[in-house]
Each structure stands twice: as structure tokens, then as C-alpha cells.
Amino acid sequence: MRSDPQTPSVSIAALIVAAGRGTRAGGVVAKQWQPLAGQRVADWTVARFADHPAIEHLVIVHAAEDAAQISAFADAGHLCVPGGATRDASVRAGLAALEAVQPDLVLIHDVARPCLPSEVIDRVLGALQISEGAAPALTVTDALWRGLEGVVADTQDRAALYRAQTPQGFRYDAIVAAHAAHPGDAADDVEVARAAGLDVAIVEGDEANLKITRAPDFARAEQLLRRKMDIRLGNGFDVHRFGEGDHVVLCGISVPHGRGLQGHSDADVGMHAVTDAIYGALADGDIGQHFPPSDPQWKGAASHIFLEHAVDLAAARGYRIANVDCTLICEHPKIGPHAADMKARMAQLMGLDPAQVSVKATTSERLGFTGREEGIAALATATLIAP
Ligand code: MG
């Protein structure tokens, strides 16, 4: 997480309340740990804040029995603290955990709102520049009734009514004092703040910022998240011919062989195919375009420079690499004994888990140029996902 270059002096924390049991949504685990569009609900919610450039500190308040669920958050450097028996107690535990970092502002958010658009965070932070508190809400557009035994008993004026959302933002010191003074059992932090006399500005919420409460809400949230998700596939193909030498470099691993591969770099045909697959998924040319063979500075260059460039380019455009699959086509050398090392090396270079990387090999049944052992071919596929 970086600090916002526009407001270097203001330190901002987010507090995610994830200690509830969420039984209304069904399922054996609490709703925040249930799967949603390929991750857990909590993973989406935490990423909303972890990816926001203005948020410096992140604290996740979880139920004590859910300690195993938060290891990835702790590993990522976020504060994780057990909550209390009530929502108020959990928020107080999270605020106490922030005491050491003393943020200027804190945004308190329900973990069950995983589709929070970053614009809503921006609006809350914008209002906090002049207000002691700020929270998103939506106006009520449907008519409101009071019902009695299935019959409309009265109509309710909807003017000035809002549907409250989170994150609710406050000056840190002010909300700590407000919680300390509150008797408990508040519906949300705005209620706590108002009881302490704080002004809370209303900013525009978003229909996408829905709260997962019941089982059908998962489908709505999944639809919203998938709509924003950009999944890209790229392929790469490369060939290098054999020449003089006593080894070949394939997927970053040097393999002893009676001949070497020729090329203007280290001729790592597998790594080149993977690199081109990533450029392909980005629809941004190929290795030859980014590193022209005519440029002498790339002569004999280690191919990891190309791969790392492609990986950095993907990250800079907001994509993460979901998986890579590479097939080497040759009769010799035998790839099998080296495949695990190649997979590990490729994963390391791309910052991936080895389980996301496949390196396999085939012969071409002694047919064609690979069959005649004139060279080695490689083809690769890469999947990129944003956000
Ligand atoms: Mg090549």
C-alpha cells in the first residue's frame, strides 16, 4: 500500500469488521469466508482497501475461532485482531489495534460489502476533509408503507430517508472517544458518532455496494464482480535452431546437451514463448518489438529480463497472472527430469506459486524440424485477470 501523493500528511486506516457469524446467508462457515467469484467474500472486501492508494493501514477484526481464515491477510502485513461478542466490541478491538499507528482518519466497513466501488471510498475521504464524519447512503426511491397483517396500514413519507452503507469514515480520535462513551448496541458507527455529537456528512453511495445478507445476494454480488473482471488469454510460439554448444537453457534451467541453441539472447525458447503469451494477453506486441534483435544491448541477454518486463507490464496495467502453461517440443534433451526445476524457476521469476505454472514436453514423433533435431519449439498460454 502506498500513501496518497496528494495528501502526504494524512494517514488513513481502514477497519474491516469480519467477526459476525452471518447465519442468515446459510452455509456452514460464516458468509465472509464463503466463495464468491473465485475468492472468498473477505478477500474481495480486503482487496478494495488494500488496492486503494490512499489507505495506509488495514485492520481486520475476526472471530477468535476464525484465526485460520485470516493467515493470508496477516502474511500480507495487515493487522488482524479477534473481535468481541457484539459489533460495537469488535469495532472497539479494531480501533484499539490501530492505537500504535495513530491514523488521522479511519474508515469502518462491513466485510459483507465486497463490491464496494473505489469511487465511494474517494467520496467518503473527500467529505472527511471538512467533516468530522462521513458515510455513503442512497436515497429511497420506492414508496414506503407500514403493513399490518398483510394489509397496507399507512404510507410513509420517503423524503429525507436514506439507506445507509459503509465505509463510514471518521477522525480516528473522535470515533475512539465516541465508542468509549457509548453504552453499546448501536446499529452502526454513525449512530455511535452522532450520540457523541459528531456531524456526519452524507455522500452518495452506490447500488453495487450491496450487503450480502441472504443466500441470493451471493449471485447478485458475483454478477457485479464478474462484470468488472477482465479475463485475457494470450499464446506464444517460438523456435530456436541447434548449433555448437554443450548445453541448452530452457525455462531458466541449464540442461547439458551435445548441442546448444542459437539466438541473439540466451535462446531460451520456453521462456520466450511464455513472455510472448503475456504480451499477447496484453495485446501489446511481442519480445521482438520490446527488445529489438537489431539492438546490440540485448545480444546474449538473459531471457529473464524479457519475462520480467512482460510481468511488470501486466502488473502496471492492473492484471495478475492466473496461470501459465508451456509445452516444449523436442526429441532431446529429455525434459522430464528437469520439469520441476523449470516450473519452480519460472514461478519464481513471475512471482507466482509453482501450482500456477505448468512446464511439459512432447516429441513430434521424429517428424518435421523438431523430429529431425534441427531445433526446439515451444508454445505457451497465459491467463491474465483484472482486477
Ligand atoms: Mg526466441
Coordinates of C-alpha atoms and ligand atoms in Angstrom, one line a residue:
M1 CA 0.0 0.0 0.0
R2 CA 1.3 3.4 -0.9
S3 CA 0.3 6.7 0.7
D4 CA -1.7 9.2 -1.4
P5 CA 0.7 11.6 -3.0
Q6 CA -1.9 14.4 -2.8
T7 CA -2.3 14.1 1.0
P8 CA 1.1 13.0 2.3
S9 CA 0.4 14.3 5.8
V10 CA -2.9 12.5 6.4
S11 CA -2.6 8.9 7.5
I12 CA -5.7 6.8 6.7
A13 CA -6.6 3.4 8.1
A14 CA -9.4 1.0 7.1
L15 CA -11.1 -1.3 9.7
I16 CA -13.0 -4.2 8.3
V17 CA -15.5 -5.8 10.6
A18 CA -15.4 -9.6 9.9
A19 CA -16.3 -11.1 13.2
G20 CA -20.0 -11.8 12.6
R21 CA -21.3 -15.3 12.1
G22 CA -23.7 -14.4 9.2
T23 CA -26.1 -17.2 9.7
R24 CA -28.9 -15.7 7.6
A25 CA -26.8 -16.3 4.4
G26 CA -26.8 -20.1 5.0
G27 CA -23.8 -22.4 4.8
V28 CA -21.6 -24.0 7.4
V29 CA -19.0 -21.3 7.5
A30 CA -19.7 -17.6 8.1
K31 CA -20.6 -15.7 4.9
Q32 CA -17.4 -13.7 4.7
W33 CA -15.4 -17.0 4.3
Q34 CA -17.7 -18.4 1.6
P35 CA -16.6 -18.5 -2.0
L36 CA -17.6 -15.6 -4.3
A37 CA -16.4 -15.2 -7.9
G38 CA -13.2 -17.3 -7.4
Q39 CA -12.2 -15.9 -4.0
R40 CA -13.7 -15.6 -0.6
V41 CA -16.1 -12.7 0.2
A42 CA -13.5 -11.3 2.6
D43 CA -10.7 -11.4 0.0
W44 CA -12.7 -9.2 -2.3
T45 CA -13.5 -6.8 0.5
V46 CA -10.0 -6.6 1.9
A47 CA -8.6 -6.0 -1.7
R48 CA -10.9 -3.0 -2.1
F49 CA -8.9 -1.2 0.6
A50 CA -5.5 -2.9 0.1
D51 CA -5.6 -1.7 -3.5
H52 CA -6.7 1.9 -2.7
P53 CA -3.7 4.2 -2.9
A54 CA -4.8 6.4 0.0
I55 CA -5.2 3.6 2.6
E56 CA -2.0 3.1 4.6
H57 CA -3.1 0.7 7.4
L58 CA -5.6 -2.1 7.3
V59 CA -7.1 -3.9 10.3
I60 CA -9.3 -7.0 10.0
V61 CA -11.4 -7.9 13.0
H62 CA -12.3 -11.6 13.0
A63 CA -14.0 -14.1 15.3
A64 CA -11.4 -15.8 17.6
E65 CA -12.4 -19.2 16.1
D66 CA -11.7 -17.9 12.6
A67 CA -7.9 -17.4 13.2
A68 CA -7.1 -20.0 10.5
Q69 CA -9.1 -17.9 7.9
I70 CA -7.0 -14.8 8.2
S71 CA -3.5 -16.1 7.7
A72 CA -3.2 -14.7 4.2
F73 CA -4.1 -11.2 5.5
A74 CA -1.6 -11.4 8.3
D75 CA 1.0 -12.6 5.8
A76 CA 0.2 -9.6 3.6
G77 CA 1.1 -7.3 6.6
H78 CA -2.4 -6.4 7.7
L79 CA -3.3 -6.2 11.3
C80 CA -5.6 -9.0 12.4
V81 CA -7.3 -8.9 15.8
P82 CA -10.0 -11.0 17.4
G83 CA -13.3 -9.2 17.9
G84 CA -15.9 -9.2 20.7
A85 CA -19.3 -10.6 21.3
T86 CA -21.1 -7.6 19.7
R87 CA -20.4 -5.4 16.6
D88 CA -19.5 -2.5 18.9
A89 CA -17.0 -4.6 20.8
S90 CA -15.4 -5.7 17.6
V91 CA -15.1 -2.2 16.3
R92 CA -13.5 -1.1 19.6
A93 CA -11.0 -4.0 19.3
G94 CA -10.1 -2.9 15.8
L95 CA -9.7 0.8 16.9
A96 CA -7.5 -0.3 19.8
A97 CA -5.3 -2.2 17.4
L98 CA -4.7 1.0 15.5
E99 CA -3.5 2.8 18.6
A100 CA 0.1 2.2 17.8
V101 CA -0.1 3.7 14.3
Q102 CA -2.4 6.6 15.3
P103 CA -4.1 7.2 11.9
D104 CA -5.7 10.6 11.3
L105 CA -8.8 9.0 9.7
V106 CA -10.4 5.6 9.9
L107 CA -12.9 4.0 7.5
I108 CA -15.1 1.3 9.1
H109 CA -16.5 -1.2 6.7
D110 CA -18.6 -4.3 6.8
V111 CA -16.9 -7.3 5.3
A112 CA -20.2 -8.3 3.7
R113 CA -19.9 -5.5 1.2
P114 CA -17.3 -6.9 -1.2
C115 CA -18.4 -5.0 -4.3
L116 CA -17.5 -1.5 -2.9
P117 CA -16.5 0.8 -5.8
S118 CA -13.3 2.8 -5.1
E119 CA -15.3 6.0 -6.0
V120 CA -17.3 5.5 -2.8
I121 CA -14.1 5.4 -0.7
D122 CA -13.0 8.6 -2.6
R123 CA -16.2 10.4 -1.8
V124 CA -16.1 9.5 1.9
L125 CA -12.4 10.6 2.1
G126 CA -13.3 13.8 0.2
A127 CA -16.0 14.7 2.7
L128 CA -13.7 14.0 5.7
Q129 CA -11.6 16.9 4.6
I130 CA -14.2 19.2 6.1
S131 CA -16.4 17.0 8.2
E132 CA -15.9 15.0 11.4
G133 CA -17.6 12.0 9.9
A134 CA -18.9 10.9 6.5
A135 CA -20.8 7.9 5.3
P136 CA -22.3 6.8 2.0
A137 CA -26.1 6.3 1.5
L138 CA -28.7 6.0 -1.1
T139 CA -32.0 7.9 -1.3
V140 CA -35.1 5.8 -1.0
T141 CA -37.0 5.8 -4.4
D142 CA -39.7 3.2 -3.7
A143 CA -42.8 4.2 -1.8
L144 CA -42.7 3.2 1.8
W145 CA -45.6 1.5 3.6
R146 CA -46.4 0.3 7.1
G147 CA -48.1 -3.1 6.9
L148 CA -50.3 -4.9 9.3
E149 CA -51.3 -8.5 8.8
G150 CA -50.6 -8.3 5.0
V151 CA -52.6 -5.1 4.5
V152 CA -51.2 -1.6 4.0
A153 CA -52.0 0.2 7.2
D154 CA -50.2 3.5 6.4
T155 CA -48.0 5.2 3.9
Q156 CA -44.7 6.8 5.0
D157 CA -43.1 9.9 3.6
R158 CA -39.8 8.9 2.0
A159 CA -38.4 12.4 1.6
A160 CA -35.2 12.8 3.6
L161 CA -34.9 9.0 4.1
Y162 CA -31.7 7.2 3.2
R163 CA -30.4 3.7 3.0
A164 CA -27.1 3.6 4.9
Q165 CA -24.0 1.9 3.6
T166 CA -20.3 1.6 4.7
P167 CA -17.5 2.5 4.8
Q168 CA -18.3 5.1 7.5
G169 CA -15.3 7.4 8.0
F170 CA -14.3 9.4 11.0
R171 CA -11.4 11.3 12.6
Y172 CA -9.7 8.5 14.5
D173 CA -9.5 10.2 17.9
A174 CA -13.1 11.3 17.6
I175 CA -14.6 7.9 16.9
V176 CA -12.4 6.2 19.6
A177 CA -13.8 8.7 22.1
A178 CA -17.3 8.2 20.8
H179 CA -17.1 4.4 21.2
A180 CA -15.6 4.7 24.7
A181 CA -18.6 6.8 25.7
H182 CA -21.3 4.8 24.0
P183 CA -23.4 2.3 26.1
G184 CA -23.4 -0.2 23.2
D185 CA -25.9 -1.9 20.9
A186 CA -25.6 0.7 18.1
A187 CA -26.8 -0.3 14.6
D188 CA -23.6 1.2 13.1
D189 CA -20.8 3.7 13.7
V190 CA -22.7 6.7 12.5
E191 CA -25.1 6.1 15.4
V192 CA -22.2 6.0 17.8
A193 CA -20.7 9.1 16.3
R194 CA -24.0 11.0 16.5
A195 CA -24.5 10.0 20.1
A196 CA -21.2 11.8 20.8
G197 CA -22.3 14.9 19.0
L198 CA -20.3 14.4 15.8
D199 CA -21.6 15.7 12.5
V200 CA -21.7 13.0 9.8
A201 CA -21.9 14.1 6.2
I202 CA -23.9 12.0 3.7
V203 CA -22.1 11.2 0.5
E204 CA -23.5 9.3 -2.5
G205 CA -23.4 5.5 -2.1
D206 CA -23.7 3.0 -4.9
E207 CA -26.2 0.3 -5.7
A208 CA -23.2 -2.0 -6.4
N209 CA -22.2 -1.7 -2.8
L210 CA -24.7 -4.2 -1.7
K211 CA -24.5 -6.1 1.6
I212 CA -24.5 -9.9 1.4
T213 CA -27.2 -10.9 3.9
R214 CA -29.1 -13.8 2.4
A215 CA -28.2 -16.6 0.1
P216 CA -29.5 -15.0 -3.2
D217 CA -27.2 -11.9 -2.5
F218 CA -24.2 -14.1 -3.5
A219 CA -25.5 -14.4 -7.0
R220 CA -26.0 -10.6 -7.3
A221 CA -22.6 -9.9 -5.9
E222 CA -21.0 -12.5 -8.2
Q223 CA -22.7 -10.9 -11.2
L224 CA -21.3 -7.5 -10.3
L225 CA -17.8 -8.7 -9.7
R226 CA -17.7 -10.9 -12.8
R227 CA -18.9 -8.0 -14.9
K228 CA -15.9 -5.9 -13.9
M229 CA -13.5 -8.8 -14.2
D230 CA -11.4 -8.8 -17.4
I231 CA -10.0 -12.3 -18.2
R232 CA -7.5 -12.4 -21.0
L233 CA -5.7 -15.3 -22.8
G234 CA -2.5 -15.0 -24.7
N235 CA -0.5 -17.5 -26.7
G236 CA 3.2 -17.6 -27.6
F237 CA 5.2 -19.7 -30.0
D238 CA 9.0 -19.7 -30.5
V239 CA 11.6 -21.8 -32.3
H240 CA 15.4 -21.8 -32.0
R241 CA 17.8 -23.9 -34.1
F242 CA 20.6 -26.1 -32.7
G243 CA 24.2 -25.1 -33.2
E244 CA 27.5 -25.6 -31.4
G245 CA 27.4 -25.9 -27.7
D246 CA 27.3 -28.3 -24.7
H247 CA 24.0 -27.2 -23.1
V248 CA 20.7 -25.6 -23.7
V249 CA 18.8 -23.1 -21.4
L250 CA 15.1 -24.0 -21.2
C251 CA 12.6 -22.2 -18.9
G252 CA 15.6 -20.7 -17.0
I253 CA 17.3 -24.1 -16.4
S254 CA 20.6 -25.0 -18.0
V255 CA 20.4 -28.6 -19.3
P256 CA 23.5 -30.4 -20.5
H257 CA 23.2 -31.4 -24.2
G258 CA 25.6 -32.2 -27.1
R259 CA 24.5 -29.0 -28.8
G260 CA 23.4 -25.5 -27.9
L261 CA 20.5 -23.3 -29.2
Q262 CA 21.3 -20.3 -31.4
G263 CA 19.7 -16.9 -30.9
H264 CA 20.5 -13.3 -30.2
S265 CA 19.8 -13.8 -26.5
D266 CA 20.4 -17.0 -24.4
A267 CA 17.9 -18.6 -26.8
D268 CA 15.6 -19.8 -24.0
V269 CA 12.8 -20.9 -26.3
G270 CA 10.4 -21.8 -23.5
M271 CA 10.8 -18.5 -21.6
H272 CA 10.4 -16.6 -24.9
A273 CA 7.1 -18.4 -25.6
V274 CA 5.8 -17.6 -22.1
T275 CA 6.9 -14.0 -22.4
D276 CA 5.1 -13.7 -25.8
A277 CA 2.0 -15.3 -24.3
I278 CA 1.9 -12.5 -21.7
Y279 CA 2.5 -9.8 -24.3
G280 CA -0.2 -11.5 -26.3
A281 CA -2.8 -11.4 -23.5
L282 CA -2.0 -7.7 -23.1
A283 CA -2.4 -7.2 -26.9
D284 CA 1.0 -5.5 -26.8
G285 CA 3.3 -6.9 -29.4
D286 CA 6.0 -9.5 -28.7
I287 CA 9.6 -9.8 -27.5
G288 CA 11.0 -8.6 -30.8
Q289 CA 9.1 -5.3 -30.5
H290 CA 10.0 -4.6 -26.9
F291 CA 13.7 -5.8 -27.3
P292 CA 14.6 -5.4 -31.0
P293 CA 17.3 -8.0 -32.1
S294 CA 18.9 -5.2 -34.1
D295 CA 19.8 -3.5 -30.7
P296 CA 23.3 -4.8 -29.7
Q297 CA 22.5 -4.3 -26.0
W298 CA 20.2 -7.4 -26.0
K299 CA 22.9 -9.7 -27.6
G300 CA 23.4 -12.6 -25.2
A301 CA 20.9 -11.1 -22.7
A302 CA 19.4 -13.5 -20.1
S303 CA 15.8 -14.1 -21.1
H304 CA 14.5 -13.4 -17.6
I305 CA 14.9 -9.7 -18.5
F306 CA 12.2 -10.1 -21.2
L307 CA 9.9 -12.2 -18.9
E308 CA 10.2 -9.8 -16.0
H309 CA 9.4 -6.9 -18.3
A310 CA 6.2 -8.6 -19.5
V311 CA 5.2 -9.5 -15.9
D312 CA 5.8 -5.9 -14.8
L313 CA 3.8 -4.5 -17.8
A314 CA 0.9 -6.8 -16.8
A315 CA 1.0 -5.6 -13.2
A316 CA 1.3 -2.0 -14.2
R317 CA -1.9 -2.4 -16.2
G318 CA -3.7 -4.0 -13.3
Y319 CA -3.6 -7.6 -14.3
R320 CA -2.4 -10.6 -12.3
I321 CA -1.3 -13.8 -13.9
A322 CA -3.6 -16.6 -13.0
N323 CA -1.6 -19.4 -14.8
V324 CA 0.9 -20.1 -17.4
D325 CA 1.2 -23.4 -19.4
C326 CA 4.3 -24.1 -21.6
T327 CA 5.0 -27.0 -23.9
L328 CA 8.5 -27.7 -25.1
I329 CA 8.7 -29.7 -28.4
C330 CA 11.9 -31.7 -28.9
E331 CA 13.2 -35.3 -29.1
H332 CA 16.3 -34.4 -27.0
P333 CA 17.2 -33.4 -24.3
K334 CA 14.7 -35.2 -22.2
I335 CA 12.7 -32.6 -20.3
G336 CA 11.0 -34.8 -17.7
P337 CA 13.9 -34.9 -15.2
H338 CA 14.2 -31.0 -15.3
A339 CA 10.5 -30.1 -15.5
A340 CA 10.1 -29.5 -11.7
D341 CA 13.1 -27.1 -11.6
M342 CA 11.8 -25.3 -14.7
K343 CA 8.4 -24.8 -13.1
A344 CA 9.9 -23.6 -9.9
R345 CA 12.3 -21.2 -11.7
M346 CA 9.5 -19.8 -13.9
A347 CA 7.2 -19.3 -10.9
Q348 CA 9.9 -17.5 -9.0
L349 CA 10.6 -15.1 -11.9
M350 CA 6.9 -14.3 -12.3
G351 CA 6.2 -14.1 -8.6
L352 CA 3.7 -17.0 -8.8
D353 CA 3.1 -20.1 -6.9
P354 CA 4.5 -23.2 -8.7
A355 CA 1.0 -24.6 -8.8
Q356 CA 0.2 -21.8 -11.2
V357 CA 2.9 -22.8 -13.7
S358 CA 3.0 -25.8 -16.0
V359 CA 6.0 -26.9 -17.9
K360 CA 5.6 -30.0 -20.0
A361 CA 7.2 -31.6 -23.1
T362 CA 6.3 -33.6 -26.1
T363 CA 8.2 -35.0 -29.1
S364 CA 6.9 -34.6 -32.6
E365 CA 7.3 -38.4 -33.3
R366 CA 10.5 -37.7 -35.2
L367 CA 8.5 -35.7 -37.8
G368 CA 9.4 -32.2 -39.0
F369 CA 12.3 -30.0 -37.9
T370 CA 11.9 -30.9 -34.2
G371 CA 11.8 -34.6 -35.1
R372 CA 15.0 -34.2 -37.2
E373 CA 16.5 -32.5 -34.1
E374 CA 17.3 -29.3 -36.0
G375 CA 15.9 -27.2 -33.2
I376 CA 13.5 -26.9 -30.3
A377 CA 10.0 -25.3 -30.5
A378 CA 7.9 -24.1 -27.6
L379 CA 4.3 -22.9 -27.2
A380 CA 2.7 -21.2 -24.2
T381 CA -0.5 -19.9 -22.9
A382 CA -1.0 -17.3 -20.2
T383 CA -4.2 -16.2 -18.4
L384 CA -4.3 -12.7 -17.1
I385 CA -7.1 -11.4 -14.8
A386 CA -8.0 -7.9 -13.7
P387 CA -8.8 -6.6 -11.2
Ligands
MG1 MG 13.1 -16.6 -29.2

